[in-house]
XYZ file of C-alpha atoms in Angstrom:
404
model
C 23.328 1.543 -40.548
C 25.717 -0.697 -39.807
C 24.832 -5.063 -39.124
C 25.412 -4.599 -35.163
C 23.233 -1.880 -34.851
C 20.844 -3.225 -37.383
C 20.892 -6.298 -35.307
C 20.611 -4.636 -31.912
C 17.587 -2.920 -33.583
C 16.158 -5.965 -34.276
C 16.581 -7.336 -30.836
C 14.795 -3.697 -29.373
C 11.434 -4.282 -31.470
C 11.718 -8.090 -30.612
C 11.683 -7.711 -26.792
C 9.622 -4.186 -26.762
C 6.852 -5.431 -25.620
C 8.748 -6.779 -22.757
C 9.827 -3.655 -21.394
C 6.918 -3.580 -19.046
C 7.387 -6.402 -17.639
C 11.030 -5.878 -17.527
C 10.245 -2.781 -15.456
C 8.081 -3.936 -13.308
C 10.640 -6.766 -12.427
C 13.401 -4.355 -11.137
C 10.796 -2.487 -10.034
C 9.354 -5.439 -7.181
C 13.012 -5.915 -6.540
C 12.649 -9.687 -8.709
C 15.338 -8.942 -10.902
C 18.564 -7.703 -9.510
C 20.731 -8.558 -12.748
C 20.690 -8.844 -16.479
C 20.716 -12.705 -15.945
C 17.750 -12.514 -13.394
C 15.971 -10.649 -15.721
C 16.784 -12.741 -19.223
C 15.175 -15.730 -16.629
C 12.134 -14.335 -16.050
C 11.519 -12.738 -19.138
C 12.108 -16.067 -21.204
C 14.171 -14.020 -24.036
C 17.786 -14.219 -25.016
C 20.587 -12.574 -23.424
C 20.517 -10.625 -26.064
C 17.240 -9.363 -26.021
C 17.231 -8.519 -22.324
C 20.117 -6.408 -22.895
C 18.407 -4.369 -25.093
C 15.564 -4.326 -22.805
C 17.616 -3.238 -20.225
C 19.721 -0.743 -22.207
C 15.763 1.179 -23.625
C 15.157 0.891 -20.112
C 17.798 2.684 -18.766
C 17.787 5.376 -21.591
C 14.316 6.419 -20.454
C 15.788 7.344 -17.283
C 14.192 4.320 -15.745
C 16.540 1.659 -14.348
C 20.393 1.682 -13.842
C 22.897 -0.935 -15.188
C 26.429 -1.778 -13.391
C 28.501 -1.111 -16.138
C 30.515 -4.331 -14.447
C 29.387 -7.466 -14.343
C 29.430 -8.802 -10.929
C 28.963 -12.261 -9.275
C 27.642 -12.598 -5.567
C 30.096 -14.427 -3.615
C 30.730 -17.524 -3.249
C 29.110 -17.760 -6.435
C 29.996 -20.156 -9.954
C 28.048 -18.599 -12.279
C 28.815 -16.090 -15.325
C 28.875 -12.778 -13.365
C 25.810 -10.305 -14.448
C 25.199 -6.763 -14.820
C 23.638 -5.833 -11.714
C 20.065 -3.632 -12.138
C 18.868 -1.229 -9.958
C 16.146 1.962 -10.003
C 17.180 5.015 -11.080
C 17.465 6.985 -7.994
C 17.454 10.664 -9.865
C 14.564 9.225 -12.317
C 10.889 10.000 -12.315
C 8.882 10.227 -9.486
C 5.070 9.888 -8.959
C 3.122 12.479 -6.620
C 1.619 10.534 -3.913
C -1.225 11.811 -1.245
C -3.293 10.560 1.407
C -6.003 12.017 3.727
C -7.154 10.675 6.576
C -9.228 11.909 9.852
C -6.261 13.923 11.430
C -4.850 15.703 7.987
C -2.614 14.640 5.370
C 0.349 14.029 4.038
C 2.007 14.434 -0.116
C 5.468 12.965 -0.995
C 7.161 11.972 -3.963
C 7.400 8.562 -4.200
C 10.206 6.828 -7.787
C 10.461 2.880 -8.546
C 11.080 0.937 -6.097
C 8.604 2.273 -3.846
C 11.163 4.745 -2.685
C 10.341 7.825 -1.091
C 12.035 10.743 -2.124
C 10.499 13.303 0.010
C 7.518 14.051 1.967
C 5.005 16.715 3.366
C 2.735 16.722 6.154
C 0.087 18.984 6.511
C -2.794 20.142 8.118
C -4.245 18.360 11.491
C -7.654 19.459 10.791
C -9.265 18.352 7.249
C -12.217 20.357 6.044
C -15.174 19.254 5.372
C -14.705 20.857 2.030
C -13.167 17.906 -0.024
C -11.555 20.544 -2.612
C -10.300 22.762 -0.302
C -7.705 19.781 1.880
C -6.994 18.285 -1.576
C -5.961 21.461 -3.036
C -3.970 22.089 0.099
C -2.399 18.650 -0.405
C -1.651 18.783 -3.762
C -0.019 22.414 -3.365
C 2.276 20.422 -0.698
C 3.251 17.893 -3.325
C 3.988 20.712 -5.954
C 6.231 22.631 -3.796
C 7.574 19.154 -2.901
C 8.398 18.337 -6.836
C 9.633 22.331 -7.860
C 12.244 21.763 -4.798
C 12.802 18.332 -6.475
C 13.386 19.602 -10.141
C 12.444 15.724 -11.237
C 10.475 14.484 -13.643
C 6.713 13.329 -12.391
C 4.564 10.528 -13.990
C 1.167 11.245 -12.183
C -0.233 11.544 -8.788
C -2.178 9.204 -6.607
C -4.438 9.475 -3.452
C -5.355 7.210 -0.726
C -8.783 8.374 1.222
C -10.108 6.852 4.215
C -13.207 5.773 2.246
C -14.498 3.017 -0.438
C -14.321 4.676 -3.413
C -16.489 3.113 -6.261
C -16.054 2.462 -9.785
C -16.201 3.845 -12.776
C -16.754 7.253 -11.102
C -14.218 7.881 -8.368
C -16.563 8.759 -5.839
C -16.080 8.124 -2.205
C -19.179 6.575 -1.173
C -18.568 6.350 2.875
C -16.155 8.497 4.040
C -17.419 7.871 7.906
C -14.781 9.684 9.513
C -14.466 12.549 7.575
C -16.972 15.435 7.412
C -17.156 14.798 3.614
C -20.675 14.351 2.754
C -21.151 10.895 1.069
C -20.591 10.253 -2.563
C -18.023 13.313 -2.762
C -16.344 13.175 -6.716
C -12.944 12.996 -5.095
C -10.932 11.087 -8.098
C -12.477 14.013 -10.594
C -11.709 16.805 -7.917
C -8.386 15.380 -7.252
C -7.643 15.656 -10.860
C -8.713 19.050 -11.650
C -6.197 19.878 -8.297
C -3.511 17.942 -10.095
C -3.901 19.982 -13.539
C -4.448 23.317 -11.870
C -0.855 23.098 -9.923
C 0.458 22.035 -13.805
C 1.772 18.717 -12.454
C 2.300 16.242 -15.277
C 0.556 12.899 -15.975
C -2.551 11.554 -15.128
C -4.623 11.233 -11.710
C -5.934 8.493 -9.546
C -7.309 7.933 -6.266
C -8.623 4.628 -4.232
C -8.896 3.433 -1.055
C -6.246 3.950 1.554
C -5.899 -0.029 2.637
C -6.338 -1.027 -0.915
C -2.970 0.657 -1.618
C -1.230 -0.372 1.415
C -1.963 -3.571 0.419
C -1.051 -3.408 -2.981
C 2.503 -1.173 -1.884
C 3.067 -4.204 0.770
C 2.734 -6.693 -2.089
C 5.193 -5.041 -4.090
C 7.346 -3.979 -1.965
C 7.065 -5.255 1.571
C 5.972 -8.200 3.718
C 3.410 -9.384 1.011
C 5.823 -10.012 -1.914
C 5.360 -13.610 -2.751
C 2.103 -14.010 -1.557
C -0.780 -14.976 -4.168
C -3.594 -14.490 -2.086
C -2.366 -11.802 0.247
C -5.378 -10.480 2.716
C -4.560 -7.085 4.415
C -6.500 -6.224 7.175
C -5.505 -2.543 9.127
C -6.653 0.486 10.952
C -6.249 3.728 10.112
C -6.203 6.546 12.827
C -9.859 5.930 12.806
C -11.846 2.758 11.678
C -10.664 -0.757 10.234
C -10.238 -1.765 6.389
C -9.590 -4.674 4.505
C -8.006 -5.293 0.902
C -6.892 -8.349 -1.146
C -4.405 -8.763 -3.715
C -5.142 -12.094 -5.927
C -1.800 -12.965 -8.187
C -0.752 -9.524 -7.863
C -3.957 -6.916 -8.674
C -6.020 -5.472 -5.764
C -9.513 -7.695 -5.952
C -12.074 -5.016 -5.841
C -14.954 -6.016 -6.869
C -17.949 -5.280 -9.709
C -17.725 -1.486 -8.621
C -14.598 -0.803 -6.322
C -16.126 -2.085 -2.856
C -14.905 -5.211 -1.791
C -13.154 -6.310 0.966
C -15.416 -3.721 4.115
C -13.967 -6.163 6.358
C -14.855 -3.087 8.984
C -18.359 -4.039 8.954
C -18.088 -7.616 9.908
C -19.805 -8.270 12.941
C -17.093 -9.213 16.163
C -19.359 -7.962 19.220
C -23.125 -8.813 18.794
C -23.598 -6.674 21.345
C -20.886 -3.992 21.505
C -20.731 -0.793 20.614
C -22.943 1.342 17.646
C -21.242 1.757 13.996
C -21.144 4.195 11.838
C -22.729 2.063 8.802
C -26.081 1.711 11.080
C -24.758 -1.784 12.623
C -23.348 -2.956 16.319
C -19.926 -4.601 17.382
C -18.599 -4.649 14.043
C -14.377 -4.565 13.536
C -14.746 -1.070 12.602
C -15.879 0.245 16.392
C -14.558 -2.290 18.315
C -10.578 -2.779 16.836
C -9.929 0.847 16.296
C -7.866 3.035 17.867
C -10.505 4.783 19.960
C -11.963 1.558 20.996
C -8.549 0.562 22.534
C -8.100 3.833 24.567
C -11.756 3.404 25.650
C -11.570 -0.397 26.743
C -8.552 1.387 28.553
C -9.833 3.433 29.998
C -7.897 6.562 28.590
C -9.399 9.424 27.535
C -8.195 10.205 24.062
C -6.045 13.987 23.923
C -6.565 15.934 21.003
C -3.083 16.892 20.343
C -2.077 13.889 18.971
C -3.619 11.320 17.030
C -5.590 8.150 18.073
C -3.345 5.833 16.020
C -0.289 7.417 17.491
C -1.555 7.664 21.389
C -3.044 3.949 21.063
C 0.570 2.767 19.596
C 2.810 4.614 22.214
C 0.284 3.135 25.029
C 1.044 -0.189 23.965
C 4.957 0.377 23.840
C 4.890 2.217 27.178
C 2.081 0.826 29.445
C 1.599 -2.690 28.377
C 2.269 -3.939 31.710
C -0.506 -1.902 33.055
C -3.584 -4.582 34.060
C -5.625 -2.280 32.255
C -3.841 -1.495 28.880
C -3.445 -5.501 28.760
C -6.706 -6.336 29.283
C -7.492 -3.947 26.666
C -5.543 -5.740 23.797
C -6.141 -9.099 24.667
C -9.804 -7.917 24.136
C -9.168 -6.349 20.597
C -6.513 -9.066 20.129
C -9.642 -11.621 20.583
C -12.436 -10.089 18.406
C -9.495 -8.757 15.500
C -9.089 -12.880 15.978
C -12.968 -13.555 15.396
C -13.136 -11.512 12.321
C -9.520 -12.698 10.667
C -11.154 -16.516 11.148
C -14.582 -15.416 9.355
C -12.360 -14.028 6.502
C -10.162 -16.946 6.225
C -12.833 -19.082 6.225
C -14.115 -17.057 3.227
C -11.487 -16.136 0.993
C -8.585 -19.502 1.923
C -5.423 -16.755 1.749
C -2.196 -17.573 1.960
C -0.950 -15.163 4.281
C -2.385 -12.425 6.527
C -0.643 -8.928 6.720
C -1.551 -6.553 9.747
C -1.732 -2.683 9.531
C -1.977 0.184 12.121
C -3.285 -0.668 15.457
C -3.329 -4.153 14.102
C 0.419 -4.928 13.759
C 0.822 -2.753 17.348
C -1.320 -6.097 18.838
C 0.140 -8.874 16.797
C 3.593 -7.628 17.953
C 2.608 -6.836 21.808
C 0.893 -10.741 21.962
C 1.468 -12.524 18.018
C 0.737 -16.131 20.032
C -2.481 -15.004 21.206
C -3.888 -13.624 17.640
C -2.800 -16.301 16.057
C -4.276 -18.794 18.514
C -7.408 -17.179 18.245
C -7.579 -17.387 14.056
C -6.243 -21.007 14.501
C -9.056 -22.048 16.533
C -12.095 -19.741 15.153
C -11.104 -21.046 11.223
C -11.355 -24.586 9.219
C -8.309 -23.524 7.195
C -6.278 -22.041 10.538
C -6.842 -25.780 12.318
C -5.249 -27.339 8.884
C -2.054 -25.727 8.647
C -2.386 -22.388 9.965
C -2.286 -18.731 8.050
C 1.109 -16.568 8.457
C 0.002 -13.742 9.822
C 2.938 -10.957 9.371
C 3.499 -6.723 10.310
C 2.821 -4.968 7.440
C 6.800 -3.560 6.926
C 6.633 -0.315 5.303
C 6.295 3.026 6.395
C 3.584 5.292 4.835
C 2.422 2.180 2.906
C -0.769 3.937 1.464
C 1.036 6.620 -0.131
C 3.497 3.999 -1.544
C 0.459 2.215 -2.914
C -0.805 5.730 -4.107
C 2.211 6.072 -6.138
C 1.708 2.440 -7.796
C -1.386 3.386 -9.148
C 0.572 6.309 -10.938
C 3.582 4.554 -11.601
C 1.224 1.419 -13.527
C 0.736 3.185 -16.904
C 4.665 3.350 -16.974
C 4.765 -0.261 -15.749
C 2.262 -1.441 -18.734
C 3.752 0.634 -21.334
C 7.065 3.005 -20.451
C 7.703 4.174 -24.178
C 4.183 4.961 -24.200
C 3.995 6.577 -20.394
C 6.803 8.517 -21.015
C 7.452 8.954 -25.016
């Protein structure tokens, strides 16, 4: 061996153990070039080159072969670093009350393709996630890439160590159903590669959004969204989902908004849960709810087409007010520094943002001091995004070891 490559070998095993982090850095989008990356890494040059170089050998990242400077500017021009677009992808799912959906999600939080299925789930958890992980497989054979696991969001808390979801209210699944161990067997059966993991669907929005959308930057980022049925809550604390002794923080849908409104689900009245969801919009306006289409999507495309109506206005400013009510109680509690909206959710901030965040302004001790930024979540199928980041981690803590 000659003393360059015996040198560049010693600079690999030096800054090896900085290949995760060195992934996950061009991964959030925080390190567009080699000089970006030798930065934040604290290493040499050197070192990140080699970084870079193992990086891109395990199919991972991409390096400009030029060095480039942004204009305008005076600095050394860098090798520019990107995701490999024809790398790796993870297998991404999500269930929710009107069916499901698989894609196949690389770095990046880029979605390579996706699948939607079925607009009536079972009450048989195995049966809709074998029929969602049979979408993803035909999804990666058509691909002919590489996969590194496969994640699923369900509309549910599901609790740790065990992977069972423990309250999945608006799903026929009976309570406690093992859906991380039946989602794996599903996974192994359809000889997909790498391992399996499921959690909670606004857990991995929040935790895609953090990444990859309007909560990058954030170090105590509260996510607070509906799904097509139901409201759910999430925080990410210096970048890792806070969830508790057993999986089950954050049921922001059971904080009570309405002392006396409408009965829950969990056995309580007026909490966010029944009166901020989908079907408690159509019902303050007074629209009966078709079956052809789902709540989320018939409450979003009133909003957009009827807002003028007294009716539908009345309607969110009501929502608007108790969504308020709760986001104050929450700020009060957990002091974040910025709010991201979900679902219905972002539909109201965007029809009447002044209103909302008048409301959490006035209701909260921290609101009155300074105020919250309270943002639209900004990507689309966020909870399968975040599905794939729980696949994609392993790679992110150790990629010779993920993929070796």
């Amino acid at each position: 061996m000659n003393g360059k490559a015996t040198h560049t070998k010693t600079r690999l095993d030096r800054g090896r153990g900085a290949l995760g982090p060195a992934l996950e850095l061009v991964h959030t989008g925080r390190a567009p070039t080699r000089a970006v990356l030798t930065a934040e890494l604290g290493v040499t040059r050197a070192t990140a080159g080699a970084v870079a170089a193992e990086l891109e050998a395990l199919g991972l990242i991409q390096v400009d072969s030029r060095p480039g400077a942004a204009a305008g500017s005076q600095g050394r021009p860098s090798h520019r670093l990107a995701v490999n677009a024809l790398g790796p992808v993870a297998l991404a799912a999500q269930v929710h009350a009107d069916g499901f959906r698989a894609a196949l999600v690389g770095l990046g939080g880029r979605t390579v393709a996706t699948a939607p299925g079925c607009v009536t789930v079972s009450a048989d958890p195995a049966q809709v996630l074998g029929e969602v992980v049979a979408a993803g497989a035909e999804l990666l054979r058509g691909s002919g890439l590489r996969c590194v696991g496969a994640g699923l969001a369900v509309p549910s808390a599901v609790a740790e160590p065990d992977g069972t979801a423990l309250n999945p209210l608006h799903l026929a699944w009976p309570a406690g159903a093992p859906v991380r161990e039946i989602f794996a067997e599903q996974v192994r059966a359809a000889g997909i590669e790498g391992p399996a993991f499921t959690g909670n669907d606004v857990n991995l929005a929040a935790l895609a959004e953090h990444r990859h959308g309007a909560g990058r930057g954030a170090a105590h980022l509260l996510c607070v969204a509906t799904g097509h049925r139901g409201v759910g809550g999430a925080l990410v604390l210096d970048g890792r989902l806070h969830t508790g002794s057993s999986g089950l923080a954050l049921e922001v849908g059971h904080l009570t908004v309405n002392p006396e409104g409408r009965p829950c689900y969990c056995g309580g009245r007026g909490c966010l849960d029944v009166e901020t969801d989908p079907l408690a919009f159509l019902s303050t306006a007074g629209r009966d709810p078709g079956p052809e289409v789902s709540l989320l999507a018939q409450s979003r495309e009133l909003l957009r087409a009827e807002y003028d109506d007294v009716s539908v206005r009345r309607a969110a400013e009501e929502l608007i007010d108790r969504l308020g009510l709760g986001l104050a109680g929450l700020v009060n509690i957990l002091n974040p520094d910025r709010i991201i909206l979900g679902g219905l959710h972002k539909a109201l901030l965007e029809a009447d943002p002044d209103r909302l965040r008048a409301v959490v302004a006035d209701r909260s001790l921290w609101g009155r001091s300074g105020g919250v930024p309270i943002l639209a979540c900004s990507l689309d199928h966020n909870s399968l995004v975040g599905a794939a980041e729980l696949a994609w981690q392993p790679v992110l803590d150790d990629p010779l070891a993920a993929l070796g």
